[in-house]
Amino acid sequence: ALLHSVRVRFMKTQVYTRVARIVLAVNPFQPLPIYSTQFLQRYRNAADSMDLPPHVYSIGLDAIKGLRRGDAKNQAVLISGESGAGKTESTKLVLSFVSEVFADAGSSSGVQDKIMQTNPVLESFGNAMTVRNNNSSRFGKWLQITMSASLRITDCAVTDYLLELTRVCHQGPTERSYHIFFQLIQARESPELKSLQLQEPKAYAYLRNGQVKAPGVDDGRCFEELKEAFQVLGFSDVVQME
């Protein structure tokens, strides 16, 4: 019955299904107009997430409501699923919702910017193309946000674990290694990288056996986003080159 309900809703482009406070999400593999500022404000202003249709924003709302209760306790959001299910994108959406709400509450915009800018760094160094997913996270991530008594974000710590180290030196013929290698090669003619004399992927033993291009992944654009993220996070040009 549960799978049938999820299937019927998916055929209606309703990718979220609620089971009590748990939200089930099915990757639509296409952009949907349900993540606009209008939707964000709608869920942000709701008294209870159960009053609105199921949405990934409702998870963020429940966590925020839990912090605002008189007996406020630590809140945890668990996002899990198989490869290609949309865990990375769901995480970004929850973070964007929480950051937006607390930005309006008076939290420093710099802290929120840094939280969001961890995504390009982690994806570049920890995501790769697999048989099932062109942007698969090959690691686990625990992100801990600390709030003040007035519910302002004070700091954030990111812990990564279980990185798939074997992917560095070996990939299947329809897979490829971590995005960062191909981003660097794509941008090898840029002034900051030209001195490294980088070559085509096939020149490197660790890259030549896999794919060079990952459909849907723009290595050049992602490298620019990575550099911007490094700047926001306070990495100097010297540290970036190292």
PDB file of C-alpha atoms in Angstrom:
ATOM      1  CA  ALA A   1       0.000   0.000   0.000  1.00  0.00           C
ATOM      2  CA  LEU A   2       2.829   2.387   0.859  1.00  0.00           C
ATOM      3  CA  LEU A   3       4.717   1.783  -2.390  1.00  0.00           C
ATOM      4  CA  HIS A   4       1.486   2.056  -4.347  1.00  0.00           C
ATOM      5  CA  SER A   5       0.741   5.444  -2.760  1.00  0.00           C
ATOM      6  CA  VAL A   6       4.254   6.678  -3.503  1.00  0.00           C
ATOM      7  CA  ARG A   7       3.971   5.466  -7.113  1.00  0.00           C
ATOM      8  CA  VAL A   8       0.582   7.106  -7.675  1.00  0.00           C
ATOM      9  CA  ARG A   9       1.786  10.409  -6.234  1.00  0.00           C
ATOM     10  CA  PHE A  10       4.967  10.284  -8.312  1.00  0.00           C
ATOM     11  CA  MET A  11       2.936   9.835 -11.501  1.00  0.00           C
ATOM     12  CA  LYS A  12       1.165  13.080 -10.528  1.00  0.00           C
ATOM     13  CA  THR A  13       4.569  14.792 -10.067  1.00  0.00           C
ATOM     14  CA  GLN A  14       4.006  14.784  -6.316  1.00  0.00           C
ATOM     15  CA  VAL A  15       7.450  13.575  -5.305  1.00  0.00           C
ATOM     16  CA  TYR A  16       6.936  13.821  -1.538  1.00  0.00           C
ATOM     17  CA  THR A  17       4.829  11.489   0.601  1.00  0.00           C
ATOM     18  CA  ARG A  18       4.424  11.796   4.356  1.00  0.00           C
ATOM     19  CA  VAL A  19       4.297   8.992   6.905  1.00  0.00           C
ATOM     20  CA  ALA A  20       3.642  10.840  10.158  1.00  0.00           C
ATOM     21  CA  ARG A  21       6.670  13.180  10.529  1.00  0.00           C
ATOM     22  CA  ILE A  22       8.745  11.150   8.076  1.00  0.00           C
ATOM     23  CA  VAL A  23       8.901  12.416   4.501  1.00  0.00           C
ATOM     24  CA  LEU A  24       9.573  10.007   1.626  1.00  0.00           C
ATOM     25  CA  ALA A  25      11.092  11.597  -1.482  1.00  0.00           C
ATOM     26  CA  VAL A  26      11.390  10.178  -4.993  1.00  0.00           C
ATOM     27  CA  ASN A  27      13.969  11.740  -7.289  1.00  0.00           C
ATOM     28  CA  PRO A  28      12.026  13.312 -10.216  1.00  0.00           C
ATOM     29  CA  PHE A  29      15.202  13.684 -12.350  1.00  0.00           C
ATOM     30  CA  GLN A  30      13.856  17.010 -13.584  1.00  0.00           C
ATOM     31  CA  PRO A  31      13.521  20.565 -12.207  1.00  0.00           C
ATOM     32  CA  LEU A  32      10.258  21.221 -10.356  1.00  0.00           C
ATOM     33  CA  PRO A  33       8.782  24.656  -9.506  1.00  0.00           C
ATOM     34  CA  ILE A  34       8.295  23.815  -5.816  1.00  0.00           C
ATOM     35  CA  TYR A  35      11.418  25.318  -4.266  1.00  0.00           C
ATOM     36  CA  SER A  36      10.809  29.007  -4.910  1.00  0.00           C
ATOM     37  CA  THR A  37      10.836  31.777  -2.310  1.00  0.00           C
ATOM     38  CA  GLN A  38       7.041  31.588  -2.301  1.00  0.00           C
ATOM     39  CA  PHE A  39       7.106  27.926  -1.232  1.00  0.00           C
ATOM     40  CA  LEU A  40       9.823  28.592   1.335  1.00  0.00           C
ATOM     41  CA  GLN A  41       7.831  31.409   2.934  1.00  0.00           C
ATOM     42  CA  ARG A  42       4.689  29.287   2.940  1.00  0.00           C
ATOM     43  CA  TYR A  43       6.333  26.560   4.997  1.00  0.00           C
ATOM     44  CA  ARG A  44       8.262  29.000   7.133  1.00  0.00           C
ATOM     45  CA  ASN A  45       5.039  30.742   8.246  1.00  0.00           C
ATOM     46  CA  ALA A  46       3.104  27.522   8.888  1.00  0.00           C
ATOM     47  CA  ALA A  47       2.035  26.731  12.437  1.00  0.00           C
ATOM     48  CA  ASP A  48       2.592  23.014  11.840  1.00  0.00           C
ATOM     49  CA  SER A  49       4.121  21.177   8.884  1.00  0.00           C
ATOM     50  CA  MET A  50       1.211  18.736   8.996  1.00  0.00           C
ATOM     51  CA  ASP A  51      -1.077  21.563   7.869  1.00  0.00           C
ATOM     52  CA  LEU A  52       0.659  21.660   4.474  1.00  0.00           C
ATOM     53  CA  PRO A  53       1.346  19.077   1.757  1.00  0.00           C
ATOM     54  CA  PRO A  54       4.457  16.929   2.353  1.00  0.00           C
ATOM     55  CA  HIS A  55       7.657  18.692   1.330  1.00  0.00           C
ATOM     56  CA  VAL A  56      11.342  18.564   2.202  1.00  0.00           C
ATOM     57  CA  TYR A  57      10.900  22.021   3.756  1.00  0.00           C
ATOM     58  CA  SER A  58       8.572  20.480   6.329  1.00  0.00           C
ATOM     59  CA  ILE A  59      11.534  18.555   7.741  1.00  0.00           C
ATOM     60  CA  GLY A  60      13.392  21.810   8.314  1.00  0.00           C
ATOM     61  CA  LEU A  61      10.264  23.375   9.802  1.00  0.00           C
ATOM     62  CA  ASP A  62       9.826  20.519  12.289  1.00  0.00           C
ATOM     63  CA  ALA A  63      13.444  20.896  13.424  1.00  0.00           C
ATOM     64  CA  ILE A  64      13.051  24.644  13.894  1.00  0.00           C
ATOM     65  CA  LYS A  65       9.772  24.237  15.781  1.00  0.00           C
ATOM     66  CA  GLY A  66      11.499  21.707  18.040  1.00  0.00           C
ATOM     67  CA  LEU A  67      14.168  24.254  18.914  1.00  0.00           C
ATOM     68  CA  ARG A  68      11.611  26.937  19.646  1.00  0.00           C
ATOM     69  CA  ARG A  69       9.566  24.877  22.099  1.00  0.00           C
ATOM     70  CA  GLY A  70       9.863  25.706  25.775  1.00  0.00           C
ATOM     71  CA  ASP A  71      11.583  22.381  26.470  1.00  0.00           C
ATOM     72  CA  ALA A  72      13.878  22.845  23.491  1.00  0.00           C
ATOM     73  CA  LYS A  73      16.056  19.833  22.767  1.00  0.00           C
ATOM     74  CA  ASN A  74      18.740  19.119  20.207  1.00  0.00           C
ATOM     75  CA  GLN A  75      17.226  18.350  16.816  1.00  0.00           C
ATOM     76  CA  ALA A  76      18.583  15.865  14.258  1.00  0.00           C
ATOM     77  CA  VAL A  77      17.655  15.400  10.602  1.00  0.00           C
ATOM     78  CA  LEU A  78      18.516  12.055   9.029  1.00  0.00           C
ATOM     79  CA  ILE A  79      18.559  11.870   5.228  1.00  0.00           C
ATOM     80  CA  SER A  80      19.161   8.410   3.818  1.00  0.00           C
ATOM     81  CA  GLY A  81      18.513   6.487   0.620  1.00  0.00           C
ATOM     82  CA  GLU A  82      20.147   4.491  -2.136  1.00  0.00           C
ATOM     83  CA  SER A  83      22.502   5.943  -4.724  1.00  0.00           C
ATOM     84  CA  GLY A  84      20.751   8.486  -6.929  1.00  0.00           C
ATOM     85  CA  ALA A  85      17.801   8.917  -4.570  1.00  0.00           C
ATOM     86  CA  GLY A  86      18.526  12.624  -4.134  1.00  0.00           C
ATOM     87  CA  LYS A  87      20.175  12.761  -0.708  1.00  0.00           C
ATOM     88  CA  THR A  88      22.653  15.478  -1.656  1.00  0.00           C
ATOM     89  CA  GLU A  89      19.984  17.752  -3.143  1.00  0.00           C
ATOM     90  CA  SER A  90      17.633  17.132  -0.214  1.00  0.00           C
ATOM     91  CA  THR A  91      20.386  18.109   2.194  1.00  0.00           C
ATOM     92  CA  LYS A  92      20.990  21.352   0.292  1.00  0.00           C
ATOM     93  CA  LEU A  93      17.271  22.166   0.377  1.00  0.00           C
ATOM     94  CA  VAL A  94      16.946  21.557   4.119  1.00  0.00           C
ATOM     95  CA  LEU A  95      20.047  23.671   4.778  1.00  0.00           C
ATOM     96  CA  SER A  96      18.799  26.481   2.555  1.00  0.00           C
ATOM     97  CA  PHE A  97      15.450  26.493   4.376  1.00  0.00           C
ATOM     98  CA  VAL A  98      17.009  26.523   7.847  1.00  0.00           C
ATOM     99  CA  SER A  99      19.586  29.155   6.858  1.00  0.00           C
ATOM    100  CA  GLU A 100      16.920  31.412   5.365  1.00  0.00           C
ATOM    101  CA  VAL A 101      14.698  31.206   8.438  1.00  0.00           C
ATOM    102  CA  PHE A 102      17.513  31.931  10.869  1.00  0.00           C
ATOM    103  CA  ALA A 103      18.893  34.699   8.667  1.00  0.00           C
ATOM    104  CA  ASP A 104      15.567  36.498   9.084  1.00  0.00           C
ATOM    105  CA  ALA A 105      15.837  35.824  12.828  1.00  0.00           C
ATOM    106  CA  GLY A 106      19.062  37.830  12.998  1.00  0.00           C
ATOM    107  CA  SER A 107      21.812  35.257  12.517  1.00  0.00           C
ATOM    108  CA  SER A 108      24.970  36.452  10.833  1.00  0.00           C
ATOM    109  CA  SER A 109      24.669  36.065   7.073  1.00  0.00           C
ATOM    110  CA  GLY A 110      28.370  35.176   6.973  1.00  0.00           C
ATOM    111  CA  VAL A 111      27.783  31.993   8.953  1.00  0.00           C
ATOM    112  CA  GLN A 112      24.926  30.942   6.692  1.00  0.00           C
ATOM    113  CA  ASP A 113      26.996  31.623   3.589  1.00  0.00           C
ATOM    114  CA  LYS A 114      29.809  29.457   4.920  1.00  0.00           C
ATOM    115  CA  ILE A 115      27.408  26.608   5.721  1.00  0.00           C
ATOM    116  CA  MET A 116      26.038  26.625   2.182  1.00  0.00           C
ATOM    117  CA  GLN A 117      29.507  26.950   0.647  1.00  0.00           C
ATOM    118  CA  THR A 118      30.655  23.683   2.203  1.00  0.00           C
ATOM    119  CA  ASN A 119      28.597  21.880  -0.456  1.00  0.00           C
ATOM    120  CA  PRO A 120      30.781  22.726  -3.508  1.00  0.00           C
ATOM    121  CA  VAL A 121      33.915  21.691  -1.585  1.00  0.00           C
ATOM    122  CA  LEU A 122      32.520  18.388  -0.364  1.00  0.00           C
ATOM    123  CA  GLU A 123      31.020  17.549  -3.756  1.00  0.00           C
ATOM    124  CA  SER A 124      34.243  18.306  -5.638  1.00  0.00           C
ATOM    125  CA  PHE A 125      36.414  16.153  -3.405  1.00  0.00           C
ATOM    126  CA  GLY A 126      33.862  13.515  -2.407  1.00  0.00           C
ATOM    127  CA  ASN A 127      31.483  13.020  -5.346  1.00  0.00           C
ATOM    128  CA  ALA A 128      32.060  10.929  -8.459  1.00  0.00           C
ATOM    129  CA  MET A 129      30.273   9.338 -11.395  1.00  0.00           C
ATOM    130  CA  THR A 130      29.050   5.793 -10.772  1.00  0.00           C
ATOM    131  CA  VAL A 131      27.018   3.362 -12.863  1.00  0.00           C
ATOM    132  CA  ARG A 132      23.798   4.631 -11.289  1.00  0.00           C
ATOM    133  CA  ASN A 133      24.501   8.277 -10.512  1.00  0.00           C
ATOM    134  CA  ASN A 134      26.620  10.908 -12.261  1.00  0.00           C
ATOM    135  CA  ASN A 135      27.033  12.920  -9.065  1.00  0.00           C
ATOM    136  CA  SER A 136      27.190  10.283  -6.350  1.00  0.00           C
ATOM    137  CA  SER A 137      28.461  11.152  -2.876  1.00  0.00           C
ATOM    138  CA  ARG A 138      31.098   8.562  -2.015  1.00  0.00           C
ATOM    139  CA  PHE A 139      31.215   9.448   1.677  1.00  0.00           C
ATOM    140  CA  GLY A 140      28.986  10.060   4.671  1.00  0.00           C
ATOM    141  CA  LYS A 141      28.530  13.506   6.196  1.00  0.00           C
ATOM    142  CA  TRP A 142      27.515  14.769   9.631  1.00  0.00           C
ATOM    143  CA  LEU A 143      26.827  18.498   9.827  1.00  0.00           C
ATOM    144  CA  GLN A 144      26.374  20.011  13.276  1.00  0.00           C
ATOM    145  CA  ILE A 145      24.967  23.522  13.636  1.00  0.00           C
ATOM    146  CA  THR A 146      25.241  25.238  17.017  1.00  0.00           C
ATOM    147  CA  MET A 147      22.579  27.729  18.080  1.00  0.00           C
ATOM    148  CA  SER A 148      22.657  30.405  20.757  1.00  0.00           C
ATOM    149  CA  ALA A 149      19.951  30.772  23.401  1.00  0.00           C
ATOM    150  CA  SER A 150      18.341  33.398  21.160  1.00  0.00           C
ATOM    151  CA  LEU A 151      18.304  30.882  18.283  1.00  0.00           C
ATOM    152  CA  ARG A 152      21.046  32.447  16.222  1.00  0.00           C
ATOM    153  CA  ILE A 153      23.517  30.279  14.359  1.00  0.00           C
ATOM    154  CA  THR A 154      26.887  30.641  16.063  1.00  0.00           C
ATOM    155  CA  ASP A 155      28.986  28.024  14.286  1.00  0.00           C
ATOM    156  CA  CYS A 156      28.920  24.854  12.233  1.00  0.00           C
ATOM    157  CA  ALA A 157      31.126  21.766  12.095  1.00  0.00           C
ATOM    158  CA  VAL A 158      31.235  19.277   9.222  1.00  0.00           C
ATOM    159  CA  THR A 159      32.497  15.735   9.718  1.00  0.00           C
ATOM    160  CA  ASP A 160      33.020  13.423   6.755  1.00  0.00           C
ATOM    161  CA  TYR A 161      33.630   9.696   7.024  1.00  0.00           C
ATOM    162  CA  LEU A 162      33.916   6.458   5.054  1.00  0.00           C
ATOM    163  CA  LEU A 163      35.307   8.088   1.906  1.00  0.00           C
ATOM    164  CA  GLU A 164      35.648   5.488  -0.873  1.00  0.00           C
ATOM    165  CA  LEU A 165      39.446   5.636  -1.146  1.00  0.00           C
ATOM    166  CA  THR A 166      39.719   2.833  -3.711  1.00  0.00           C
ATOM    167  CA  ARG A 167      37.983   5.056  -6.287  1.00  0.00           C
ATOM    168  CA  VAL A 168      41.093   7.244  -6.442  1.00  0.00           C
ATOM    169  CA  CYS A 169      43.148   4.533  -8.127  1.00  0.00           C
ATOM    170  CA  HIS A 170      40.480   2.403  -9.830  1.00  0.00           C
ATOM    171  CA  GLN A 171      37.125   3.005 -11.524  1.00  0.00           C
ATOM    172  CA  GLY A 172      34.896   0.880 -13.711  1.00  0.00           C
ATOM    173  CA  PRO A 173      34.786   1.576 -17.470  1.00  0.00           C
ATOM    174  CA  THR A 174      31.452   3.421 -17.154  1.00  0.00           C
ATOM    175  CA  GLU A 175      32.462   5.350 -14.030  1.00  0.00           C
ATOM    176  CA  ARG A 176      35.013   8.033 -13.242  1.00  0.00           C
ATOM    177  CA  SER A 177      37.076   9.262 -10.308  1.00  0.00           C
ATOM    178  CA  TYR A 178      36.333  12.222  -8.067  1.00  0.00           C
ATOM    179  CA  HIS A 179      35.150  15.413  -9.763  1.00  0.00           C
ATOM    180  CA  ILE A 180      38.062  17.518  -8.479  1.00  0.00           C
ATOM    181  CA  PHE A 181      40.565  15.824 -10.810  1.00  0.00           C
ATOM    182  CA  PHE A 182      38.504  16.665 -13.894  1.00  0.00           C
ATOM    183  CA  GLN A 183      37.735  20.168 -12.661  1.00  0.00           C
ATOM    184  CA  LEU A 184      41.440  20.894 -12.381  1.00  0.00           C
ATOM    185  CA  ILE A 185      42.119  19.469 -15.839  1.00  0.00           C
ATOM    186  CA  GLN A 186      39.218  21.412 -17.329  1.00  0.00           C
ATOM    187  CA  ALA A 187      40.641  24.648 -15.880  1.00  0.00           C
ATOM    188  CA  ARG A 188      44.304  23.839 -16.543  1.00  0.00           C
ATOM    189  CA  GLU A 189      44.766  26.834 -18.862  1.00  0.00           C
ATOM    190  CA  SER A 190      43.675  29.297 -16.188  1.00  0.00           C
ATOM    191  CA  PRO A 191      46.457  31.566 -14.828  1.00  0.00           C
ATOM    192  CA  GLU A 192      46.511  29.966 -11.373  1.00  0.00           C
ATOM    193  CA  LEU A 193      46.884  26.426 -12.761  1.00  0.00           C
ATOM    194  CA  LYS A 194      48.985  26.907 -15.875  1.00  0.00           C
ATOM    195  CA  SER A 195      52.258  26.387 -13.990  1.00  0.00           C
ATOM    196  CA  LEU A 196      51.134  22.875 -12.990  1.00  0.00           C
ATOM    197  CA  GLN A 197      51.292  21.780 -16.650  1.00  0.00           C
ATOM    198  CA  LEU A 198      48.297  19.493 -16.308  1.00  0.00           C
ATOM    199  CA  GLN A 199      47.497  17.172 -19.204  1.00  0.00           C
ATOM    200  CA  GLU A 200      44.460  15.323 -20.549  1.00  0.00           C
ATOM    201  CA  PRO A 201      42.896  12.688 -18.223  1.00  0.00           C
ATOM    202  CA  LYS A 202      44.200   9.826 -20.398  1.00  0.00           C
ATOM    203  CA  ALA A 203      47.753  10.860 -19.480  1.00  0.00           C
ATOM    204  CA  TYR A 204      47.214   9.741 -15.875  1.00  0.00           C
ATOM    205  CA  ALA A 205      47.125   6.095 -14.819  1.00  0.00           C
ATOM    206  CA  TYR A 206      44.571   6.839 -12.108  1.00  0.00           C
ATOM    207  CA  LEU A 207      42.128   8.429 -14.585  1.00  0.00           C
ATOM    208  CA  ARG A 208      42.602   6.795 -17.984  1.00  0.00           C
ATOM    209  CA  ASN A 209      40.498   3.674 -17.364  1.00  0.00           C
ATOM    210  CA  GLY A 210      37.276   5.504 -16.544  1.00  0.00           C
ATOM    211  CA  GLN A 211      35.033   8.046 -18.216  1.00  0.00           C
ATOM    212  CA  VAL A 212      36.226  11.588 -18.865  1.00  0.00           C
ATOM    213  CA  LYS A 213      32.848  13.332 -18.975  1.00  0.00           C
ATOM    214  CA  ALA A 214      29.987  12.947 -16.520  1.00  0.00           C
ATOM    215  CA  PRO A 215      26.676  13.862 -18.225  1.00  0.00           C
ATOM    216  CA  GLY A 216      25.000  16.747 -16.458  1.00  0.00           C
ATOM    217  CA  VAL A 217      28.163  17.764 -14.580  1.00  0.00           C
ATOM    218  CA  ASP A 218      29.840  20.967 -15.813  1.00  0.00           C
ATOM    219  CA  ASP A 219      33.409  20.633 -14.525  1.00  0.00           C
ATOM    220  CA  GLY A 220      34.371  24.167 -15.547  1.00  0.00           C
ATOM    221  CA  ARG A 221      31.438  25.793 -13.778  1.00  0.00           C
ATOM    222  CA  CYS A 222      31.883  23.581 -10.717  1.00  0.00           C
ATOM    223  CA  PHE A 223      35.535  24.598 -10.468  1.00  0.00           C
ATOM    224  CA  GLU A 224      34.535  28.264 -10.424  1.00  0.00           C
ATOM    225  CA  GLU A 225      32.003  27.501  -7.682  1.00  0.00           C
ATOM    226  CA  LEU A 226      34.715  25.643  -5.767  1.00  0.00           C
ATOM    227  CA  LYS A 227      37.067  28.639  -5.918  1.00  0.00           C
ATOM    228  CA  GLU A 228      34.280  30.939  -4.723  1.00  0.00           C
ATOM    229  CA  ALA A 229      33.512  28.536  -1.860  1.00  0.00           C
ATOM    230  CA  PHE A 230      37.175  28.486  -0.813  1.00  0.00           C
ATOM    231  CA  GLN A 231      37.190  32.280  -0.683  1.00  0.00           C
ATOM    232  CA  VAL A 232      34.035  32.441   1.436  1.00  0.00           C
ATOM    233  CA  LEU A 233      35.406  29.770   3.790  1.00  0.00           C
ATOM    234  CA  GLY A 234      38.634  31.740   4.249  1.00  0.00           C
ATOM    235  CA  PHE A 235      41.114  29.579   2.325  1.00  0.00           C
ATOM    236  CA  SER A 236      43.955  31.757   1.055  1.00  0.00           C
ATOM    237  CA  ASP A 237      45.277  31.451  -2.500  1.00  0.00           C
ATOM    238  CA  VAL A 238      48.459  29.826  -1.109  1.00  0.00           C
ATOM    239  CA  VAL A 239      46.488  27.165   0.756  1.00  0.00           C
ATOM    240  CA  GLN A 240      44.300  26.511  -2.298  1.00  0.00           C
ATOM    241  CA  MET A 241      47.352  25.877  -4.471  1.00  0.00           C
ATOM    242  CA  GLU A 242      48.792  23.505  -1.885  1.00  0.00           C
TER     243      GLU A 242
END
